[in-house]
Amino acid sequence: MKHCSLGRFFKGMNLTVFTLVMVFLYIPILILIIFSFNDAKIITGWKGFTFKYYILLLENKTILEAFRNTMLIAGLSTLISTILGVLGALGLEYHKFNGRKLFSALIYVPLVIPDILMGVSLALLFNFTRVNTGMLTVLIAHITFCVSYTIIVIRSRLEGFDYSLVEAAMDLGAKPATIFWKIKFPLIMPGIIAAALLAFTLSIDDFIITFFTSGRGFDTLPIYVEGAIRRGTITTINSLSTIMIGLTLLLVVTTKRIRKIVISSL
Amino acid sequence: MEEIRLECLSKDFDGFVAVENVSLSIQSGELFSFLGPSGCGKTTLLRMIAGFEIPSTGRILIGNTDITDLPPYKRQVNTIFQNYSLFPHMTVFDNVAFGLRIRKSPKNEITKRVREMLSLVKMEDQANKFPEQISGGQKQRVAIARALINQPKVLLLDEPLAALDLKLRQHMLIELMNIHDAVGITFIYVTHDQGEAMSISDRVAVMNYGNIIQEGPPDDIYERPNSVFSAYFIGETNLISGEVIGIEDDYVQIRCPDGAGSSFNIDSTFHIQPTLGQELTVSLRPEKIAISRNKPRYQDDINILRGVIEDILYLGSHTQYIVNVGALKIRVFSQHKRVYFDDTALDWEEPVWLFWHDTDSWLINEIPENVLTVDEISEGGINHYQRSIKRPAIK
């Protein structure tokens, strides 16, 4: 009997916890979405439905510029850090060289050190080497932290890789290059896609590191949003955020499809 | 015609000798097995032939070409892996077509040959499935088709049936023999299962600690083991140590202590020239011994022993009796035929007569360091037994 009531207790708890998590996670987002259609300059209550701020958003050159910058940085840093990730993971997994253990450990550093430290240190580095801050420095900074994630994700995929498949391919007459493109690459593809998506999201919403490495005149969306909120124009930010949420959802939904298409095309 | 020759082949892994000075030749079209316990070097030997391991010393020749230094993708040898190693991201068809596509064969030829191969292994209707959608036995068939489509000179099979259940294993064994007959190429088969090796092979090499202990047709190895290891590893046997006390023209007499203070004599025909006073081992297969509660009529060439039944194990096709002769435990297999003996079944603790023909005692010129007891056998004693046969080669 006791066991039974305890079970019921936990069942009740589960539901409560679940509900609370959902509420705290999604209610703010919901409010944000609703108020992006609110016809008022500040959040003071519902004043009527409008698309005004979406139109304002599209007319705002600075925002469009920031959006373009964000996408450019995210796209490039994803591409480069994923390629570096594949090479790094393969190298660390299959080649024995001096300092391999050290490198493996160093890969984890950007994951654990605070963003602010990384931002400041990169800023100091760029200052010290007299590199003009701007798009290039932001790109370098993003690649720096993304590459840790891509290597770790792709490497975890390699660890589960059955090496006898490579032997089987070799046995059937395949040379090393063919084995890479026909066997290894397709099989670690899910890992590569996951790594790329991770890098993309990390790059898109990075604020702190970008803040320290962008300098004046090169704004990404997070940087712009921060500035805008400081200046007090919150309404366009609501609509901007809503669009971003929509895009993210779209990405999540299409990921599975993309994966399937990519794998079947190989 | 000789197909493959191993010359003084050794493989050393950082001081651990996995294969030691193996020389062997395998005939064209032969089905040859390497048989031995795990760790005996049989898989290393196979991997050297496939090209996955480079021999420390020695040469491997196919026909008259030295392939010792060729990479795996340049050898006319294909392998069936223990876990099949089918490419999980390819269909059955694409898996089988892999080798031909690497060689850039024309498309219509690929389709034709893959269809042929799949029909050889009876998998035509599964061509579009992925490996995860087919059963273990079917994966095995695909692996065979994938290897054979390259028309290798030699097919290597590394414990190919180990992952299948008993019934399927027996079925696939027959299938493998049929495929071997159909394609007519040389098969080299590696297994730890003596039943598999015995039933499928033209010739068997028994291996232990990196050496070939004995090599020959299965019946030869079973009936005429050259060592305690072969006798013990292939089938079941009773190993009884003793001293030669008499030599006649066609038989020797051996006095065997029974471990309880007294001794008994065994007569045996001989194939090795024994000397008086020499210590050796008699291998006595359990199925060659007759068991009865009635004393057999005395004959010249029959050994007769008196013992007491300690245990009876009913095994379906036959019954295993464990009979105490002094402190020795002798195992006897008796098939359930009541024609020759009296009708009532033998019972625990019952005194019985054991008897066998002189020619069924087999002499081995070797003494095991300790005599294996029935308990050790039941506790997976082969490893124990291996240890008891001294071997200096492992550094």
XYZ file of C-alpha atoms in Angstrom:
661
model
C 0.000 0.000 0.000
C 2.757 2.352 1.003
C 4.638 1.678 -2.203
C 1.514 2.409 -4.155
C 0.842 5.781 -2.515
C 4.492 6.745 -2.909
C 4.212 5.930 -6.574
C 1.160 8.108 -6.857
C 2.981 10.857 -4.997
C 5.805 10.777 -7.503
C 3.363 10.716 -10.371
C 1.761 13.839 -8.961
C 5.158 15.430 -8.454
C 6.134 14.634 -12.015
C 3.121 16.403 -13.382
C 3.672 19.425 -11.157
C 7.318 19.748 -12.043
C 6.553 19.271 -15.696
C 3.891 21.975 -15.626
C 6.137 24.402 -13.776
C 9.001 23.866 -16.206
C 6.679 24.436 -19.130
C 5.238 27.570 -17.572
C 8.585 29.139 -16.808
C 10.063 28.192 -20.149
C 7.303 29.081 -22.497
C 5.027 31.671 -20.865
C 7.612 34.491 -21.249
C 8.094 33.541 -24.875
C 4.362 33.457 -25.403
C 3.967 36.881 -23.807
C 6.760 38.185 -26.004
C 5.069 36.898 -29.122
C 1.680 38.290 -28.117
C 3.083 41.703 -27.257
C 4.988 41.951 -30.521
C 1.541 42.605 -32.024
C 0.611 45.142 -29.332
C -0.073 48.663 -30.527
C 1.857 50.417 -27.733
C 5.337 51.831 -27.366
C 6.023 50.202 -24.009
C 4.510 47.142 -22.354
C 1.702 48.687 -20.368
C -1.157 46.454 -21.324
C -2.981 45.405 -24.472
C -3.733 48.394 -26.652
C -4.860 46.660 -29.842
C -3.493 44.444 -32.613
C -0.973 45.776 -35.102
C 1.706 44.728 -37.612
C 3.260 48.155 -37.270
C 6.442 47.039 -35.571
C 7.080 44.313 -38.095
C 6.904 46.907 -40.837
C 9.132 49.241 -38.836
C 11.530 46.376 -38.393
C 11.813 45.778 -42.108
C 12.333 49.455 -42.747
C 15.086 49.740 -40.166
C 18.377 49.634 -42.071
C 20.484 49.106 -38.937
C 18.542 46.004 -37.970
C 18.742 44.560 -41.435
C 22.459 45.232 -41.458
C 22.853 43.546 -38.064
C 20.809 40.579 -39.267
C 22.964 40.280 -42.363
C 26.114 40.441 -40.215
C 24.828 37.777 -37.841
C 23.958 35.400 -40.638
C 27.261 35.984 -42.377
C 29.268 35.394 -39.215
C 27.162 32.353 -38.263
C 27.375 30.864 -41.744
C 31.092 31.340 -42.139
C 32.036 30.294 -38.615
C 29.822 27.201 -38.934
C 31.403 26.215 -42.213
C 34.970 26.746 -41.068
C 34.593 25.331 -37.580
C 32.812 22.234 -38.938
C 35.573 21.540 -41.440
C 38.186 22.093 -38.733
C 36.074 19.923 -36.431
C 36.066 16.994 -38.867
C 39.804 17.230 -39.410
C 40.533 17.716 -35.709
C 38.331 14.846 -34.629
C 39.828 12.475 -37.200
C 43.337 13.506 -36.235
C 42.790 13.173 -32.512
C 41.000 9.863 -32.900
C 43.177 7.981 -35.372
C 46.677 9.430 -35.258
C 49.085 8.948 -32.456
C 51.335 11.952 -31.959
C 53.076 13.675 -29.097
C 50.788 15.897 -27.080
C 47.625 14.225 -28.286
C 46.325 13.930 -24.725
C 47.164 17.581 -24.061
C 45.298 18.719 -27.173
C 42.302 16.595 -26.257
C 42.180 18.268 -22.861
C 42.699 21.762 -24.281
C 39.698 21.285 -26.560
C 37.458 21.352 -23.495
C 38.790 24.666 -22.184
C 36.552 26.998 -24.206
C 33.550 25.031 -22.947
C 34.304 25.690 -19.330
C 35.958 29.085 -19.119
C 33.527 32.003 -18.702
C 32.660 33.788 -21.943
C 33.738 37.060 -20.462
C 37.275 35.769 -19.947
C 37.428 34.539 -23.490
C 36.048 37.833 -24.754
C 38.477 39.940 -22.768
C 41.460 37.773 -23.661
C 40.612 37.887 -27.361
C 40.108 41.636 -27.158
C 43.515 41.970 -25.520
C 45.066 39.757 -28.152
C 43.613 41.786 -31.010
C 44.615 44.995 -29.292
C 48.104 43.734 -28.665
C 48.585 42.544 -32.230
C 47.000 45.772 -33.509
C 44.396 44.004 -35.582
C 41.499 46.300 -36.364
C 38.404 44.962 -34.708
C 35.485 44.309 -36.974
C 34.007 41.472 -38.945
C 37.237 39.520 -39.199
C 37.932 39.543 -35.472
C 34.364 38.496 -34.654
C 34.642 35.679 -37.146
C 37.930 34.506 -35.642
C 36.467 34.668 -32.139
C 33.380 32.656 -33.149
C 35.423 30.008 -34.897
C 37.598 29.750 -31.795
C 34.778 28.726 -29.504
C 32.714 26.830 -32.072
C 35.574 24.550 -33.031
C 35.695 23.056 -29.526
C 32.068 22.053 -29.782
C 32.347 20.667 -33.294
C 35.412 18.569 -32.459
C 33.758 17.127 -29.358
C 30.503 16.308 -31.131
C 32.175 14.727 -34.172
C 34.654 12.839 -32.034
C 31.898 11.276 -29.985
C 30.476 9.986 -33.248
C 33.859 8.541 -34.221
C 34.219 6.746 -30.915
C 31.230 4.567 -31.750
C 32.620 3.889 -35.205
C 33.167 0.216 -36.000
C 36.705 0.069 -37.385
C 36.093 -3.340 -38.949
C 34.004 -1.506 -41.576
C 37.185 0.214 -42.715
C 38.923 -3.153 -42.875
C 35.998 -4.615 -44.786
C 36.177 -1.795 -47.335
C 39.932 -2.198 -47.656
C 39.442 -5.921 -48.083
C 37.017 -5.267 -50.932
C 39.610 -3.210 -52.748
C 38.984 0.353 -51.548
C 41.946 2.680 -51.149
C 42.177 5.020 -48.149
C 40.667 8.035 -49.979
C 37.718 5.975 -51.223
C 37.207 4.591 -47.735
C 36.987 8.106 -46.353
C 34.403 9.339 -48.843
C 32.333 6.156 -49.151
C 32.432 4.775 -45.615
C 33.747 7.074 -42.911
C 32.233 10.324 -44.131
C 28.645 9.097 -44.640
C 28.721 7.321 -41.293
C 29.901 10.351 -39.317
C 27.562 12.655 -41.312
C 24.923 12.781 -38.528
C 27.666 13.942 -36.168
C 28.820 16.569 -38.653
C 25.299 17.896 -39.099
C 24.748 18.014 -35.357
C 28.053 19.827 -34.920
C 27.193 22.342 -37.626
C 23.784 23.084 -36.124
C 25.346 23.536 -32.717
C 27.984 25.893 -34.079
C 25.333 27.850 -35.939
C 23.144 28.382 -32.880
C 26.117 29.212 -30.677
C 27.310 31.804 -33.154
C 23.900 33.380 -33.735
C 23.162 34.139 -30.122
C 26.611 34.906 -28.811
C 26.692 38.280 -27.154
C 29.597 38.530 -24.708
C 32.470 37.421 -26.900
C 31.119 39.352 -29.869
C 30.749 42.413 -27.698
C 34.434 42.384 -26.826
C 35.729 41.588 -30.290
C 33.434 43.555 -32.613
C 34.560 47.069 -31.862
C 32.622 50.037 -33.190
C 30.619 49.845 -36.347
C 30.135 46.101 -36.661
C 26.924 45.015 -34.961
C 25.404 41.574 -34.859
C 21.796 41.122 -33.804
C 22.495 40.427 -30.122
C 24.717 43.493 -29.954
C 22.053 45.601 -31.652
C 19.314 44.274 -29.371
C 21.318 45.116 -26.283
C 21.904 48.642 -27.542
C 18.278 49.079 -28.510
C 17.041 48.010 -25.104
C 19.450 50.434 -23.495
C 17.942 53.173 -25.653
C 14.481 51.982 -24.683
C 12.987 50.926 -28.022
C 11.643 47.587 -26.930
C 8.764 47.073 -29.338
C 10.741 46.337 -32.494
C 12.795 43.971 -30.385
C 9.656 41.975 -29.602
C 8.838 41.528 -33.247
C 12.470 40.795 -34.063
C 12.556 38.105 -31.360
C 9.335 36.590 -32.665
C 10.823 36.268 -36.124
C 13.956 34.687 -34.641
C 11.872 32.167 -32.693
C 9.998 31.315 -35.864
C 13.233 30.760 -37.744
C 14.663 28.565 -34.984
C 11.528 26.414 -34.889
C 11.696 26.030 -38.638
C 15.303 24.912 -38.325
C 14.469 22.315 -35.676
C 11.607 20.933 -37.740
C 13.627 20.727 -40.938
C 16.769 19.287 -39.326
C 15.509 15.736 -39.482
C 14.528 16.191 -43.088
C 17.874 17.771 -43.964
C 19.708 14.891 -42.333
C 17.747 12.356 -44.330
C 18.307 14.197 -47.588
C 22.019 14.640 -46.981
C 22.540 11.018 -46.002
C 20.581 9.601 -48.895
C 22.423 11.818 -51.359
C 25.779 10.335 -50.392
C 47.853 -27.305 -57.274
C 49.216 -25.273 -54.451
C 47.315 -22.022 -53.903
C 48.720 -20.419 -50.839
C 51.958 -20.909 -48.984
C 53.039 -19.603 -45.610
C 56.789 -19.642 -45.046
C 58.146 -19.373 -41.498
C 55.484 -16.843 -40.605
C 55.746 -15.133 -37.207
C 53.953 -12.233 -35.609
C 55.176 -10.459 -32.554
C 53.063 -7.827 -30.746
C 55.494 -5.897 -28.552
C 57.097 -9.062 -27.247
C 53.960 -11.184 -27.252
C 54.386 -13.907 -29.830
C 50.958 -14.406 -31.404
C 52.131 -16.623 -34.266
C 55.403 -18.473 -34.208
C 57.221 -19.810 -37.221
C 54.259 -21.252 -39.078
C 54.912 -22.938 -42.415
C 52.066 -24.422 -44.349
C 50.737 -24.889 -47.813
C 47.098 -24.997 -48.775
C 45.921 -26.543 -52.014
C 43.773 -24.838 -54.599
C 40.065 -25.379 -53.934
C 40.693 -26.801 -50.505
C 38.570 -25.980 -47.473
C 41.194 -25.556 -44.791
C 40.502 -24.770 -41.130
C 42.575 -23.280 -38.366
C 41.215 -24.615 -35.120
C 42.257 -23.610 -31.623
C 41.200 -21.949 -28.392
C 40.902 -18.173 -28.228
C 44.298 -16.514 -28.179
C 46.021 -19.312 -30.090
C 46.960 -17.027 -32.986
C 44.546 -18.332 -35.601
C 42.883 -14.971 -36.177
C 46.259 -13.200 -36.359
C 47.313 -15.721 -38.981
C 44.181 -15.008 -40.990
C 44.645 -11.260 -40.655
C 48.169 -11.599 -41.986
C 46.881 -13.427 -45.042
C 44.236 -10.714 -45.515
C 46.869 -8.000 -45.116
C 45.590 -6.351 -41.934
C 48.682 -7.371 -40.003
C 52.215 -7.277 -41.280
C 54.202 -10.407 -40.388
C 57.266 -9.898 -38.196
C 59.122 -12.500 -40.225
C 58.264 -14.906 -43.013
C 56.507 -14.755 -46.358
C 53.030 -15.312 -47.739
C 52.646 -16.493 -51.319
C 49.547 -16.828 -53.448
C 50.300 -18.951 -56.477
C 53.856 -17.854 -57.081
C 53.463 -14.203 -56.110
C 54.796 -12.917 -52.844
C 52.007 -10.840 -51.275
C 53.639 -10.297 -47.883
C 53.997 -6.544 -48.360
C 50.892 -5.829 -50.421
C 48.180 -3.697 -48.800
C 44.805 -5.450 -48.320
C 43.197 -3.661 -51.267
C 45.722 -5.134 -53.687
C 45.307 -8.779 -52.636
C 43.111 -11.266 -54.422
C 41.790 -12.353 -51.068
C 38.470 -11.501 -49.437
C 37.344 -11.871 -45.883
C 34.104 -12.735 -44.107
C 34.270 -10.946 -40.766
C 32.985 -12.356 -37.533
C 30.466 -9.539 -37.059
C 29.767 -9.430 -40.839
C 30.807 -5.739 -41.040
C 28.118 -4.855 -43.550
C 28.047 -1.143 -44.389
C 25.057 0.099 -42.398
C 24.332 3.037 -44.718
C 24.028 0.896 -47.830
C 21.336 -1.499 -49.003
C 22.046 -5.188 -49.453
C 22.443 -4.527 -53.169
C 24.920 -1.686 -52.645
C 26.884 -3.693 -50.115
C 27.344 -6.522 -52.596
C 28.055 -4.092 -55.441
C 30.732 -2.259 -53.433
C 33.720 -4.230 -54.707
C 32.676 -3.934 -58.363
C 31.971 -0.219 -58.059
C 35.456 0.298 -56.634
C 36.775 -1.434 -59.727
C 34.553 0.782 -61.866
C 32.837 -2.104 -63.636
C 30.127 -1.096 -66.122
C 26.726 -0.522 -64.579
C 24.799 -3.278 -66.343
C 27.502 -5.781 -65.470
C 27.320 -4.757 -61.816
C 23.561 -5.288 -61.764
C 23.887 -8.653 -63.449
C 26.668 -9.934 -61.187
C 25.028 -8.692 -57.980
C 21.823 -10.498 -58.964
C 23.815 -13.673 -59.595
C 25.569 -13.455 -56.263
C 22.400 -12.704 -54.346
C 20.727 -15.685 -55.922
C 23.719 -17.870 -55.011
C 23.165 -16.977 -51.355
C 19.348 -16.952 -51.763
C 18.917 -13.272 -50.960
C 17.476 -11.954 -54.273
C 14.289 -10.692 -52.684
C 16.050 -8.730 -49.945
C 18.194 -6.565 -52.249
C 16.679 -3.240 -51.241
C 16.747 -3.763 -47.494
C 19.282 -2.206 -45.170
C 21.478 -4.414 -42.938
C 19.540 -3.435 -39.814
C 16.366 -4.831 -41.403
C 17.651 -8.375 -41.949
C 18.483 -11.216 -39.573
C 21.907 -12.465 -38.508
C 21.856 -15.411 -40.891
C 20.852 -13.157 -43.767
C 23.636 -10.692 -42.941
C 26.008 -13.628 -43.128
C 24.764 -14.477 -46.594
C 25.159 -10.901 -47.762
C 28.711 -10.838 -46.388
C 29.483 -13.997 -48.374
C 28.025 -12.540 -51.559
C 29.906 -9.263 -51.033
C 33.201 -11.118 -50.696
C 32.681 -13.607 -53.519
C 31.637 -11.044 -56.122
C 35.275 -9.956 -56.367
C 36.183 -13.472 -57.508
C 38.988 -13.805 -54.981
C 41.476 -16.631 -55.216
C 41.069 -17.287 -51.526
C 38.131 -16.607 -49.228
C 38.984 -16.098 -45.567
C 36.306 -16.790 -42.980
C 36.898 -15.537 -39.458
C 34.581 -17.423 -37.078
C 31.734 -16.715 -39.485
C 29.081 -18.623 -37.577
C 29.994 -17.614 -34.036
C 27.191 -15.076 -33.749
C 24.427 -17.418 -34.918
C 22.295 -19.729 -32.817
C 22.827 -23.484 -32.914
C 20.197 -24.530 -35.482
C 21.083 -21.722 -37.847
C 24.756 -22.502 -37.416
C 24.249 -26.087 -38.504
C 22.184 -24.912 -41.442
C 24.708 -22.270 -42.525
C 27.509 -24.804 -42.244
C 25.887 -26.953 -44.907
C 25.155 -23.851 -46.950
C 28.818 -22.819 -46.745
C 29.894 -26.240 -47.970
C 27.471 -25.952 -50.888
C 28.786 -22.495 -51.757
C 32.322 -23.814 -51.569
C 31.421 -26.581 -53.998
C 29.638 -24.109 -56.285
C 32.435 -21.535 -56.570
C 35.343 -23.926 -56.237
C 37.816 -21.466 -54.710
C 40.042 -21.986 -51.683
C 38.391 -21.334 -48.320
C 40.402 -20.708 -45.175
C 38.212 -21.056 -42.150
C 39.059 -20.003 -38.617
C 37.103 -21.350 -35.674
C 37.350 -22.419 -32.061
C 34.479 -24.856 -32.548
C 35.886 -28.294 -33.256
C 32.512 -29.552 -34.480
C 32.421 -26.911 -37.204
C 35.995 -27.534 -38.231
C 35.579 -31.308 -38.302
C 32.407 -31.325 -40.350
C 33.325 -28.701 -42.940
C 37.031 -29.090 -43.605
C 39.166 -31.043 -46.021
C 42.088 -30.434 -43.702
C 42.449 -28.946 -40.240
C 45.395 -27.330 -38.483
C 45.118 -27.463 -34.701
C 46.762 -24.428 -33.136
C 47.872 -23.507 -29.647
C 50.074 -20.659 -28.441
C 50.894 -19.503 -31.954
C 52.065 -22.891 -33.188
C 50.466 -25.477 -35.385
C 50.260 -28.544 -33.185
C 48.874 -30.933 -35.766
C 47.684 -30.746 -39.332
C 45.698 -33.218 -41.373
C 42.245 -34.444 -42.395
C 39.681 -34.266 -39.571
C 39.440 -38.026 -39.049
C 43.192 -38.279 -38.864
C 43.382 -35.681 -36.129
C 40.521 -37.238 -34.241
C 41.674 -40.835 -34.451
C 45.403 -40.254 -34.366
C 46.205 -37.204 -32.245
C 49.933 -36.466 -32.049
C 49.796 -34.651 -28.736
C 47.890 -34.357 -25.510
C 46.593 -30.997 -26.730
C 45.114 -32.328 -29.988
C 43.589 -35.290 -28.226
C 42.044 -33.100 -25.603
C 40.926 -30.202 -27.794
C 39.319 -32.290 -30.535
C 36.373 -34.211 -29.202
C 36.420 -35.747 -25.767
C 38.921 -38.186 -24.445
C 40.302 -39.917 -21.388
C 43.989 -39.257 -20.867
C 45.699 -41.900 -18.780
C 49.427 -41.697 -18.044
C 51.578 -44.767 -17.513
C 54.855 -46.534 -17.993
C 55.780 -49.014 -20.701
C 56.377 -52.396 -19.063
C 56.284 -54.736 -22.004
C 56.795 -54.547 -25.763
C 55.616 -57.252 -28.145
C 55.551 -57.325 -31.953
C 52.247 -55.604 -32.365
C 51.360 -54.224 -28.960
C 52.790 -52.656 -25.845
C 51.713 -53.084 -22.282
C 51.470 -49.993 -20.119
C 51.138 -49.922 -16.389
C 48.930 -47.090 -15.269
C 48.723 -46.054 -11.627
C 45.090 -45.571 -10.622
C 45.863 -42.825 -8.144
C 44.698 -44.891 -5.214
C 47.842 -46.895 -4.631
C 47.345 -49.697 -7.092
C 47.603 -49.890 -10.867
C 46.153 -51.563 -13.924
C 47.560 -52.507 -17.311
C 46.494 -51.257 -20.699
C 47.416 -53.008 -23.914
C 47.800 -50.902 -26.975
C 48.891 -51.166 -30.557
C 51.577 -48.606 -31.330
C 52.586 -46.156 -34.022
C 55.496 -44.614 -32.134
C 58.407 -46.872 -31.148
C 58.208 -47.082 -27.355
C 61.081 -48.066 -25.121
C 60.818 -50.048 -21.939
C 60.225 -47.851 -18.904
C 59.136 -44.873 -21.027
C 56.405 -42.662 -19.608
C 53.585 -41.819 -21.976
C 49.903 -41.059 -22.200
C 47.078 -43.215 -23.485
C 44.212 -41.354 -25.134
C 41.014 -43.316 -24.932
C 37.916 -41.874 -26.621
C 34.802 -42.342 -24.451
C 32.725 -43.767 -27.318
C 35.232 -46.571 -27.954
C 34.725 -48.035 -24.500
C 31.949 -50.528 -23.918
C 30.285 -50.648 -20.528
C 28.415 -53.597 -19.033
C 27.462 -55.101 -15.715
C 28.405 -58.543 -17.072
C 32.013 -59.518 -17.449
C 32.883 -59.789 -21.159
C 34.268 -63.025 -22.482
C 38.049 -62.906 -22.409
C 39.738 -62.196 -25.685
C 43.355 -61.639 -26.530
C 43.065 -58.167 -27.914
C 40.562 -56.701 -25.501
C 41.355 -54.488 -22.506
C 39.132 -55.077 -19.508
C 38.816 -52.819 -16.462
C 36.648 -53.033 -13.386
C 35.057 -49.837 -12.039
C 32.103 -48.306 -10.233
C 29.655 -45.877 -11.785
C 29.907 -42.522 -10.096
C 27.662 -40.455 -12.310
C 25.251 -40.878 -15.197
C 24.459 -38.003 -17.538
C 21.642 -38.537 -19.995
C 22.466 -36.558 -23.151
C 19.732 -37.633 -25.523
C 21.656 -39.320 -28.315
C 23.882 -41.030 -25.788
C 24.523 -41.357 -22.083
C 27.756 -40.345 -20.441
C 28.924 -42.524 -17.574
C 31.652 -41.430 -15.229
C 33.264 -44.554 -13.866
C 35.715 -44.644 -10.963
C 38.689 -46.892 -11.559
C 40.689 -46.435 -8.399
C 40.950 -42.644 -8.140
C 40.772 -42.158 -11.912
C 37.527 -41.104 -13.443
C 36.952 -42.624 -16.847
C 34.273 -41.240 -19.104
C 32.284 -43.611 -21.276
C 29.704 -42.756 -23.923
C 27.087 -45.356 -24.529
C 24.453 -45.087 -27.198
C 20.996 -46.262 -26.363
C 21.036 -49.530 -28.178
C 19.851 -52.411 -26.116
C 20.626 -55.088 -28.648
C 23.942 -56.099 -27.199
C 23.376 -55.744 -23.507
C 20.848 -56.695 -20.914
C 17.661 -54.738 -20.801
C 17.815 -52.986 -17.469
C 19.573 -49.648 -17.251
C 22.820 -49.249 -15.334
C 22.538 -47.525 -11.982
C 24.574 -45.160 -9.805
C 27.167 -46.919 -7.621
C 26.885 -50.045 -9.696
C 30.083 -52.051 -10.316
C 30.668 -52.361 -14.055
C 33.128 -53.749 -16.586
C 34.768 -51.435 -19.097
C 36.310 -52.988 -22.193
C 37.773 -51.856 -25.485
C 39.896 -53.108 -28.322
C 43.695 -52.736 -28.199
C 43.664 -50.690 -31.398
C 41.404 -48.125 -29.733
C 44.002 -47.165 -27.139
C 46.102 -44.442 -28.720
C 49.601 -43.669 -27.486
C 50.839 -40.125 -27.119
C 54.506 -39.551 -26.461
C 53.876 -36.789 -23.958
C 52.933 -36.512 -20.296
C 50.476 -33.887 -19.113
C 51.907 -32.097 -16.097
C 48.844 -32.802 -14.091
C 46.051 -35.185 -14.806
C 42.768 -33.541 -15.528
C 39.946 -34.449 -13.229
C 36.309 -34.469 -14.210
C 35.706 -31.377 -12.059
C 38.251 -29.419 -14.022
C 36.657 -30.477 -17.256
C 33.281 -29.268 -16.103
C 34.743 -25.950 -14.987
C 35.696 -25.132 -18.561
C 38.901 -26.973 -18.070
C 40.484 -26.382 -21.460
C 42.174 -23.201 -20.319
C 43.336 -24.954 -17.236
C 44.603 -27.750 -19.339
C 46.366 -25.478 -21.775
C 48.278 -24.010 -18.867
C 49.362 -27.407 -17.763
C 51.086 -28.028 -21.064
C 54.215 -25.984 -20.679
C 55.105 -23.480 -23.323
C 58.202 -21.307 -23.225
C 57.436 -19.206 -26.314
C 55.438 -16.495 -24.576
C 57.950 -13.995 -23.335
